[in-house]
């Protein structure tokens, strides 16, 4: 059964950095696009970033572009999200999720990890 | 960016009743690239429907999706206790950003 497990969340000061990890198991990791999403009580669910199967193509939401970097290590079945210049608006539960299928355009999310909480506060 | 508006915000029903949830898009969703998710308290969202009407693996047939263009519906034919949760629609058209509705909470009446 495909599974994703996030780690790396925590409390960070404004302007600080954090790196999230998403470890995958139970499926052919190198065949799938992987996404990061985040959720807050106020703004709901928001797509953050994605990376293609071999790591050569990435996309970002406007609110994180230039501050966040997504990458992957297919030998370790891990996707990373490096987050820099963090602000209060970045406080959220962060989820990684797999694209629903291996073909281009299958940008529904299944499965999701359990999430890791990021809190930006002094 | 496509904005998705879900209605109603909260639906109060009893177990065994039928639930009808709406998701309206600010512009046409290409190729009916619309998904539905259920999120129970303290859990991550779980995929129910993709392609507007295709049930995901392991999803019971009491869940059905319909619609096209800008208007989509998720129907739960008979509510089970585990169905009292928040439901989100998501569009995944050709280009990012992919967006979500604000959610519909189905609560026990």
XYZ file of N, CA and C in Angstrom:
693
model
N 0.854 -1.190 0.000
C 0.000 0.000 0.000
C 0.893 1.245 0.000
N 0.610 2.198 -0.888
C 1.446 3.401 -0.929
C 1.302 4.212 0.356
N 2.408 4.745 0.815
C 2.415 5.517 2.048
C 3.434 6.642 1.955
N 3.092 7.771 2.561
C 3.982 8.916 2.641
C 4.058 9.366 4.087
N 5.261 9.694 4.549
C 5.444 10.141 5.927
C 6.286 11.405 5.928
N 5.706 12.488 6.445
C 6.414 13.761 6.526
C 7.156 13.897 7.846
N 8.204 14.692 7.829
C 8.930 15.028 9.046
C 9.625 16.367 8.841
N 10.146 16.922 9.950
C 10.914 18.148 9.854
C 10.212 19.406 10.296
N 8.933 19.304 10.609
C 8.207 20.485 11.057
C 8.643 20.917 12.444
N 8.164 22.074 12.859
C 8.496 22.563 14.182
C 8.275 24.049 14.294
N 8.808 24.611 15.362
C 8.713 26.046 15.629
C 9.953 26.745 15.096
N 9.749 27.795 14.327
C 10.870 28.538 13.750
C 10.561 30.024 13.863
N 11.599 30.828 14.030
C 11.404 32.272 14.139
C 11.160 32.897 12.777
N 10.478 34.029 12.753
C 10.286 34.732 11.468
C 11.625 35.020 10.812
N 11.669 34.783 9.509
C 12.898 34.951 8.749
C 13.763 33.711 8.717
N 13.394 32.714 9.480
C 14.184 31.503 9.565
C 13.907 30.520 8.446
N 14.563 29.368 8.542
C 14.462 28.324 7.527
C 14.126 26.988 8.161
N 13.573 26.111 7.351
C 13.211 24.762 7.786
C 13.231 23.872 6.560
N 13.612 22.618 6.739
C 13.538 21.665 5.633
C 12.622 20.525 6.026
N 11.596 20.341 5.237
C 10.668 19.230 5.423
C 11.084 18.051 4.552
N 10.810 16.857 5.053
C 11.071 15.637 4.294
C 9.783 14.847 4.133
N 9.703 14.118 3.049
C 8.555 13.256 2.756
C 9.114 11.930 2.274
N 8.990 10.916 3.103
C 9.531 9.596 2.761
C 8.410 8.696 2.250
N 8.661 8.081 1.120
C 7.638 7.276 0.457
C 7.952 5.789 0.541
N 6.905 4.990 0.512
C 7.066 3.539 0.483
C 5.839 2.915 -0.153
N 5.994 1.671 -0.612
C 4.849 0.925 -1.101
C 4.466 1.172 -2.542
N 5.272 1.941 -3.287
C 4.980 2.161 -4.701
C 6.274 2.539 -5.417
N 6.220 2.572 -6.759
C 7.390 2.906 -7.556
C 7.607 4.415 -7.505
N 8.346 4.851 -6.513
C 8.500 6.279 -6.217
C 8.977 7.069 -7.427
N 9.938 6.539 -8.162
C 10.568 7.286 -9.249
C 9.654 7.496 -10.449
N 8.452 6.944 -10.416
C 7.515 7.089 -11.527
C 6.483 8.191 -11.303
N 6.445 8.747 -10.111
C 5.367 9.664 -9.752
C 5.848 11.082 -9.464
N 5.014 12.046 -9.846
C 5.164 13.408 -9.368
C 4.748 13.431 -7.893
N 5.389 14.296 -7.120
C 5.063 14.477 -5.709
C 4.778 15.959 -5.458
N 3.782 16.196 -4.613
C 3.349 17.560 -4.315
C 3.495 17.855 -2.827
N 3.625 19.122 -2.522
C 3.467 19.633 -1.160
C 2.238 20.537 -1.130
N 1.473 20.395 -0.068
C 0.292 21.234 0.148
C 0.312 21.676 1.599
N -0.461 22.702 1.910
C -0.555 23.135 3.298
C -1.987 23.519 3.638
N -2.278 23.493 4.925
C -3.643 23.743 5.377
C -3.615 24.577 6.644
N -4.436 25.616 6.662
C -4.645 26.423 7.854
C -6.137 26.539 8.105
N -6.516 26.760 9.349
C -7.952 26.932 9.636
C -8.554 28.116 8.891
N -7.758 29.168 8.690
C -8.295 30.373 8.080
C -8.333 30.343 6.564
N -7.300 29.819 5.940
C -7.193 29.869 4.480
C -7.471 28.531 3.822
N -7.673 27.499 4.606
C -8.016 26.212 4.032
C -6.832 25.504 3.406
N -7.119 24.704 2.382
C -6.102 23.912 1.700
C -5.494 24.693 0.552
N -4.183 24.617 0.447
C -3.480 25.332 -0.622
C -2.370 24.451 -1.190
N -2.339 24.342 -2.511
C -1.241 23.655 -3.175
C 0.007 24.533 -3.104
N 1.154 23.941 -2.780
C 2.384 24.696 -2.576
C 3.390 24.481 -3.708
N 3.656 23.210 -4.038
C 4.726 22.935 -4.984
C 4.590 21.513 -5.506
N 5.236 21.248 -6.631
C 5.306 19.881 -7.139
C 6.644 19.662 -7.814
N 7.018 18.384 -7.927
C 8.246 17.996 -8.613
C 7.945 16.773 -9.461
N 8.512 16.744 -10.647
C 8.226 15.621 -11.544
C 9.017 14.385 -11.137
N 8.828 13.312 -11.910
C 9.344 12.011 -11.496
C 10.869 11.970 -11.389
N 11.569 12.663 -12.289
C 13.036 12.600 -12.232
C 13.672 13.854 -11.642
N 12.830 14.746 -11.133
C 13.350 15.927 -10.437
C 13.769 17.078 -11.324
N 13.491 16.998 -12.616
C 13.960 18.037 -13.529
C 12.958 19.175 -13.721
N 11.730 18.987 -13.282
C 10.698 20.007 -13.442
C 10.032 20.282 -12.102
N 9.956 21.542 -11.758
C 9.313 21.937 -10.502
C 8.363 23.106 -10.751
N 7.347 23.220 -9.910
C 6.416 24.344 -9.959
C 6.129 24.782 -8.538
N 5.770 26.087 -8.414
C 5.505 26.657 -7.098
C 4.286 27.568 -7.146
N 3.609 27.641 -6.013
C 2.570 28.644 -5.880
C 3.184 30.024 -5.736
N 2.430 31.045 -6.091
C 2.964 32.410 -6.079
C 3.436 32.840 -4.699
N 2.757 32.386 -3.658
C 3.082 32.856 -2.312
C 4.396 32.288 -1.769
N 4.934 31.258 -2.409
C 6.180 30.648 -1.917
C 7.304 30.731 -2.941
N 6.984 31.180 -4.159
C 7.978 31.226 -5.224
C 9.152 32.106 -4.803
N 10.364 31.591 -5.008
C 11.560 32.333 -4.643
C 12.015 32.103 -3.216
N 11.146 31.485 -2.396
C 11.512 31.222 -0.989
C 11.606 29.731 -0.703
N 10.784 28.941 -1.370
C 10.748 27.492 -1.146
C 11.404 26.784 -2.326
N 12.057 25.651 -2.039
C 12.655 24.830 -3.079
C 12.310 23.377 -2.836
N 11.752 22.745 -3.850
C 11.420 21.326 -3.766
C 12.500 20.527 -4.487
N 12.834 19.375 -3.938
C 13.831 18.499 -4.570
C 13.510 17.055 -4.182
N 14.171 16.111 -4.832
C 13.923 14.705 -4.508
C 15.189 13.890 -4.671
N 15.223 12.783 -3.937
C 16.298 11.814 -4.023
C 15.638 10.460 -4.303
N 15.641 10.049 -5.547
C 14.962 8.805 -5.914
C 15.657 7.560 -5.361
N 16.919 7.683 -5.015
C 17.627 6.536 -4.419
C 17.151 6.295 -2.992
N 16.678 7.365 -2.346
C 16.225 7.254 -0.957
C 14.710 7.323 -0.825
N 14.016 7.506 -1.926
C 12.552 7.649 -1.904
C 12.107 8.815 -1.022
N 12.763 9.933 -1.154
C 12.456 11.102 -0.321
C 12.299 12.351 -1.195
N 11.317 13.160 -0.846
C 11.153 14.496 -1.406
C 11.374 15.496 -0.287
N 12.029 16.591 -0.610
C 12.317 17.633 0.369
C 11.607 18.928 -0.008
N 11.336 19.732 1.007
C 10.865 21.095 0.790
C 11.713 22.011 1.670
N 12.615 22.731 1.025
C 13.444 23.703 1.749
C 12.673 25.012 1.797
N 12.448 25.509 3.003
C 11.647 26.720 3.188
C 12.516 27.788 3.824
N 12.689 28.897 3.128
C 13.496 30.014 3.608
C 12.635 31.253 3.785
N 13.178 32.223 4.514
C 12.480 33.511 4.739
C 11.049 33.293 5.209
N 10.896 32.464 6.204
C 9.562 32.106 6.673
C 8.892 33.260 7.403
N 7.599 33.385 7.197
C 6.788 34.399 7.862
C 5.561 33.768 8.507
N 4.819 34.586 9.238
C 3.647 34.077 9.937
C 2.637 33.409 9.025
N 2.530 33.898 7.803
C 1.574 33.305 6.854
C 1.958 31.902 6.418
N 3.168 31.492 6.728
C 3.604 30.136 6.385
C 3.247 29.125 7.471
N 2.745 29.605 8.600
C 2.303 28.699 9.659
C 1.151 27.848 9.138
N 1.325 26.540 9.190
C 0.330 25.639 8.612
C 0.708 24.194 8.901
N -0.229 23.316 8.642
C 0.065 21.894 8.551
C 0.502 21.638 7.116
N 1.655 21.030 6.946
C 2.186 20.745 5.609
C 2.033 19.249 5.313
N 1.454 18.979 4.150
C 1.265 17.607 3.693
C 2.048 17.379 2.403
N 2.601 16.190 2.251
C 3.034 15.775 0.932
C 2.001 14.788 0.396
N 1.906 14.729 -0.908
C 0.927 13.855 -1.540
C 1.469 13.404 -2.896
N 1.035 12.238 -3.301
C 1.437 11.708 -4.598
C 0.420 12.089 -5.649
N 0.890 12.315 -6.859
C -0.047 12.478 -7.968
C -0.840 11.193 -8.131
N -2.059 11.327 -8.592
C -2.960 10.192 -8.652
C -2.558 9.101 -9.619
N -1.754 9.445 -10.603
C -1.304 8.449 -11.559
C 0.022 8.914 -12.155
N 0.610 8.092 -12.967
C 1.930 8.415 -13.504
C 1.871 9.252 -14.776
N 0.682 9.407 -15.359
C 0.655 10.152 -16.613
C 0.514 11.638 -16.332
N 0.972 12.420 -17.289
C 0.940 13.875 -17.155
C -0.506 14.339 -17.033
N -0.750 15.216 -16.106
C -2.105 15.743 -15.915
C -2.866 15.091 -14.788
N -2.296 14.049 -14.196
C -3.006 13.345 -13.121
C -2.768 14.045 -11.797
N -3.135 15.311 -11.738
C -2.805 16.143 -10.584
C -3.877 16.171 -9.513
N -4.478 15.005 -9.283
C -5.220 14.848 -8.050
C -4.255 14.200 -7.055
N -4.622 14.171 -5.776
C -3.645 13.832 -4.751
C -4.070 12.565 -3.997
N -3.240 11.529 -4.133
C -3.581 10.243 -3.539
C -2.391 9.312 -3.529
N -1.910 8.937 -2.321
C -2.414 9.308 -0.999
C -1.758 10.589 -0.484
N -2.149 10.969 0.710
C -1.533 12.067 1.447
C -0.769 11.496 2.635
N 0.269 12.202 3.050
C 0.899 11.859 4.310
C 0.061 12.363 5.476
N 0.530 12.120 6.676
C -0.232 12.506 7.864
C -0.033 13.981 8.225
N 0.969 14.606 7.626
C 1.212 16.026 7.839
C 2.267 16.308 8.903
N 2.898 17.472 8.771
C 3.843 17.945 9.771
C 3.569 19.429 10.008
N 3.481 19.824 11.257
C 3.093 21.190 11.603
C 4.299 22.115 11.581
N 4.137 23.237 10.902
C 5.144 24.298 10.889
C 4.532 25.526 11.547
N 5.210 26.036 12.554
C 4.753 27.240 13.246
C 5.849 28.284 13.201
N 5.518 29.444 12.648
C 6.476 30.550 12.551
C 6.077 31.600 13.581
N 6.931 31.750 14.592
C 6.605 32.671 15.670
C 7.865 33.015 16.451
N 7.896 34.227 16.977
C 9.028 34.640 17.814
C 8.737 34.329 19.283
N -6.349 32.076 -11.926
C -6.583 31.031 -10.933
C -8.082 30.746 -10.820
N -8.412 29.461 -10.840
C -9.817 29.065 -10.736
C -10.235 29.056 -9.269
N -11.296 29.778 -8.960
C -11.843 29.805 -7.602
C -13.005 28.823 -7.521
N -12.972 27.964 -6.513
C -14.031 26.998 -6.284
C -14.849 27.409 -5.069
N -16.156 27.425 -5.235
C -17.053 27.796 -4.144
C -17.946 26.613 -3.807
N -17.878 26.170 -2.577
C -18.674 25.015 -2.152
C -19.898 25.474 -1.369
N -20.980 24.734 -1.536
C -22.214 25.023 -0.821
C -22.927 23.718 -0.483
N -23.632 23.680 0.674
C -23.615 24.742 1.687
C -22.329 24.693 2.503
N -22.152 25.626 3.414
C -21.002 25.590 4.297
C -21.088 24.450 5.297
N -22.305 24.239 5.804
C -22.568 23.154 6.742
C -23.868 22.472 6.358
N -23.862 21.147 6.445
C -25.027 20.337 6.125
C -25.339 19.488 7.364
N -26.515 19.657 7.924
C -26.908 18.909 9.127
C -27.873 17.805 8.730
N -27.441 16.569 8.872
C -28.233 15.424 8.445
C -28.120 14.299 9.456
N -28.977 13.306 9.301
C -28.958 12.132 10.178
C -28.333 10.952 9.448
N -27.764 10.007 10.176
C -27.253 8.790 9.534
C -28.346 8.133 8.691
N -27.951 7.657 7.509
C -28.898 7.022 6.604
C -29.506 7.979 5.593
N -29.394 9.290 5.846
C -29.931 10.272 4.900
C -28.977 10.480 3.727
N -29.503 11.157 2.722
C -28.752 11.456 1.498
C -28.142 12.850 1.631
N -26.873 12.973 1.225
C -26.196 14.261 1.255
C -25.849 14.692 -0.162
N -26.110 15.953 -0.467
C -25.786 16.511 -1.779
C -24.945 17.763 -1.580
N -23.703 17.713 -2.063
C -22.749 18.797 -1.885
C -22.440 19.406 -3.244
N -22.328 20.731 -3.278
C -22.113 21.446 -4.535
C -20.738 22.097 -4.568
N -20.157 22.160 -5.753
C -18.885 22.827 -5.993
C -19.010 23.583 -7.315
N -18.872 24.897 -7.243
C -19.003 25.731 -8.444
C -17.684 26.420 -8.732
N -17.257 26.368 -9.989
C -15.982 26.950 -10.401
C -16.179 28.304 -11.059
N -15.188 29.186 -10.893
C -15.272 30.531 -11.466
C -15.083 30.538 -12.977
N -14.544 29.449 -13.516
C -14.438 29.253 -14.960
C -14.457 27.766 -15.227
N -14.679 27.407 -16.468
C -14.842 25.995 -16.802
C -13.601 25.188 -16.426
N -13.830 24.036 -15.817
C -12.753 23.132 -15.427
C -12.458 22.210 -16.610
N -11.262 22.321 -17.132
C -10.923 21.573 -18.354
C -11.004 20.071 -18.135
N -11.580 19.397 -19.102
C -11.665 17.933 -19.120
C -12.279 17.351 -17.849
N -13.103 18.149 -17.193
C -13.711 17.698 -15.929
C -12.664 17.211 -14.929
N -11.561 17.957 -14.860
C -10.494 17.611 -13.931
C -10.862 18.121 -12.535
N -11.789 17.406 -11.894
C -12.245 17.787 -10.585
C -12.231 16.585 -9.661
N -11.732 16.790 -8.434
C -11.645 15.729 -7.438
C -12.378 16.141 -6.168
N -12.771 15.128 -5.401
C -13.404 15.330 -4.096
C -12.620 14.564 -3.032
N -12.527 15.162 -1.850
C -11.817 14.556 -0.732
C -12.690 14.639 0.525
N -12.486 13.676 1.406
C -13.114 13.706 2.730
C -12.009 13.848 3.761
N -12.214 14.751 4.724
C -11.239 14.914 5.788
C -11.930 14.748 7.139
N -11.547 13.697 7.836
C -12.042 13.493 9.188
C -11.191 14.300 10.160
N -11.731 14.557 11.342
C -11.028 15.372 12.329
C -9.675 14.753 12.672
N -8.632 15.566 12.587
C -7.303 15.115 12.955
C -6.607 14.257 11.928
N -7.200 14.121 10.743
C -6.603 13.298 9.699
C -6.334 14.122 8.447
N -5.524 13.559 7.583
C -5.292 14.163 6.271
C -6.495 13.910 5.364
N -6.681 14.741 4.360
C -7.740 14.462 3.381
C -7.506 13.123 2.698
N -8.606 12.489 2.301
C -8.550 11.235 1.551
C -9.336 11.389 0.264
N -8.738 10.944 -0.831
C -9.385 11.040 -2.143
C -10.624 10.163 -2.203
N -11.724 10.733 -2.702
C -12.953 9.981 -2.930
C -13.217 9.799 -4.427
N -13.140 10.897 -5.162
C -13.552 10.963 -6.558
C -12.524 11.760 -7.338
N -12.211 11.329 -8.572
C -11.428 12.141 -9.490
C -12.078 12.069 -10.862
N -11.637 12.947 -11.760
C -12.288 12.992 -13.064
C -13.777 13.272 -12.959
N -14.151 13.986 -11.921
C -15.539 14.395 -11.631
C -16.451 13.250 -11.196
N -16.200 12.027 -11.689
C -17.162 10.954 -11.411
C -16.544 9.583 -11.184
N -15.227 9.480 -11.161
C -14.559 8.188 -11.013
C -14.222 7.959 -9.542
N -14.777 6.892 -8.979
C -14.473 6.586 -7.574
C -13.047 6.088 -7.440
N -12.364 6.587 -6.417
C -11.008 6.127 -6.144
C -11.049 4.705 -5.602
N -9.899 4.066 -5.623
C -9.789 2.692 -5.150
C -10.241 2.571 -3.697
N -11.109 1.596 -3.437
C -11.549 1.341 -2.075
C -12.680 2.218 -1.574
N -13.164 3.118 -2.413
C -14.245 4.020 -2.002
C -15.590 3.340 -2.271
N -16.461 3.278 -1.261
C -17.738 2.565 -1.438
C -18.666 3.272 -2.417
N -19.599 2.503 -2.981
C -20.433 3.043 -4.047
C -21.541 3.967 -3.557
N -21.602 4.226 -2.267
C -22.552 5.239 -1.802
C -22.074 6.649 -2.172
N -20.805 6.766 -2.565
C -20.257 8.041 -3.011
C -20.344 8.115 -4.535
N -20.896 9.208 -5.053
C -20.917 9.404 -6.492
C -20.680 10.874 -6.810
N -20.012 11.102 -7.936
C -19.738 12.452 -8.380
C -20.345 12.685 -9.747
N -20.752 13.927 -9.980
C -21.329 14.267 -11.273
C -21.027 15.729 -11.586
N -21.359 16.113 -12.802
C -21.204 17.503 -13.207
C -20.190 17.680 -14.314
N -20.137 18.896 -14.830
C -19.198 19.252 -15.885
C -19.134 20.769 -15.992
N -18.089 21.240 -16.666
C -17.971 22.683 -16.876
C -17.661 23.429 -15.596
N -18.663 24.097 -15.033
C -18.455 24.876 -13.814
C -19.246 24.359 -12.613
N -20.116 23.386 -12.800
C -20.967 22.906 -11.718
C -20.799 21.416 -11.470
N -20.423 21.084 -10.252
C -20.142 19.703 -9.885
C -20.855 19.364 -8.575
N -21.160 18.070 -8.412
C -21.901 17.610 -7.240
C -21.294 16.323 -6.712
N -21.196 16.237 -5.399
C -20.862 14.991 -4.720
C -22.113 14.545 -3.976
N -22.509 13.304 -4.203
C -23.679 12.758 -3.529
C -23.260 11.566 -2.682
N -23.727 11.566 -1.440
C -23.547 10.412 -0.556
C -24.936 9.843 -0.343
N -25.177 8.638 -0.845
C -26.561 8.141 -0.909
C -27.145 7.854 0.474
N -26.343 7.275 1.360
C -26.809 6.961 2.728
C -25.647 7.214 3.673
N -25.784 8.210 4.514
C -24.688 8.600 5.384
C -24.390 7.544 6.451
N -23.111 7.167 6.500
C -22.605 6.297 7.557
C -21.929 7.162 8.621
N -21.738 6.644 9.834
C -21.118 7.459 10.902
C -19.780 8.074 10.494
N -18.992 7.347 9.692
C -17.663 7.854 9.306
C -17.742 8.959 8.255
N -18.932 9.212 7.718
C -19.085 10.229 6.680
C -19.290 11.626 7.238
N -19.453 11.725 8.544
C -19.610 13.045 9.153
C -18.212 13.639 9.292
N -17.935 14.580 8.392
C -16.571 15.061 8.181
C -16.670 16.319 7.308
N -15.507 16.810 6.878
C -15.468 17.954 5.960
C -15.074 17.444 4.576
N -15.733 17.977 3.551
C -15.506 17.563 2.168
C -14.984 18.746 1.352
N -13.969 18.463 0.549
C -13.363 19.483 -0.293
C -13.396 19.055 -1.756
N -13.652 20.015 -2.632
C -13.439 19.780 -4.058
C -12.112 20.434 -4.451
N -11.527 19.931 -5.523
C -10.237 20.422 -6.015
C -10.235 20.338 -7.534
N -9.765 21.388 -8.193
C -9.620 21.326 -9.648
C -8.145 21.147 -9.995
N -7.912 20.350 -11.021
C -6.529 20.086 -11.423
C -6.394 20.228 -12.931
N -6.837 21.380 -13.433
C -6.718 21.666 -14.855
C -5.283 21.664 -15.320
N -5.058 22.105 -16.528
C -3.784 21.907 -17.199
C -2.605 22.564 -16.507
N -2.827 23.696 -15.860
C -1.688 24.427 -15.291
C -1.893 24.717 -13.823
N -0.802 24.739 -13.059
C -0.936 25.156 -11.654
C -1.207 26.655 -11.570
N -1.771 27.172 -10.496
C -2.002 26.450 -9.247
C -3.304 25.662 -9.262
N -3.268 24.498 -8.660
C -4.486 23.726 -8.464
C -5.128 24.185 -7.167
N -6.420 24.353 -7.199
C -7.100 25.032 -6.095
C -8.186 24.162 -5.488
N -8.519 24.491 -4.250
C -9.530 23.786 -3.476
C -10.689 24.713 -3.144
N -11.850 24.121 -2.947
C -12.946 24.849 -2.356
C -12.701 25.018 -0.868
N -13.572 25.801 -0.232
C -13.380 26.108 1.188
C -13.926 25.018 2.106
N -14.621 24.052 1.520
C -15.092 22.916 2.306
C -16.555 22.977 2.684
N -17.172 21.808 2.780
C -18.518 21.648 3.334
C -18.431 20.681 4.502
N -18.917 21.121 5.652
C -18.933 20.250 6.822
C -20.269 19.524 6.881
N -20.211 18.200 6.944
C -21.418 17.395 7.130
C -21.457 16.980 8.592
N -22.456 17.480 9.305
C -22.545 17.229 10.737
C -23.810 16.451 11.076
N -23.779 15.815 12.223
C -24.930 15.027 12.670
C -26.023 15.948 13.188
N -27.217 15.733 12.664
C -28.353 16.553 13.076
C -28.893 16.086 14.427
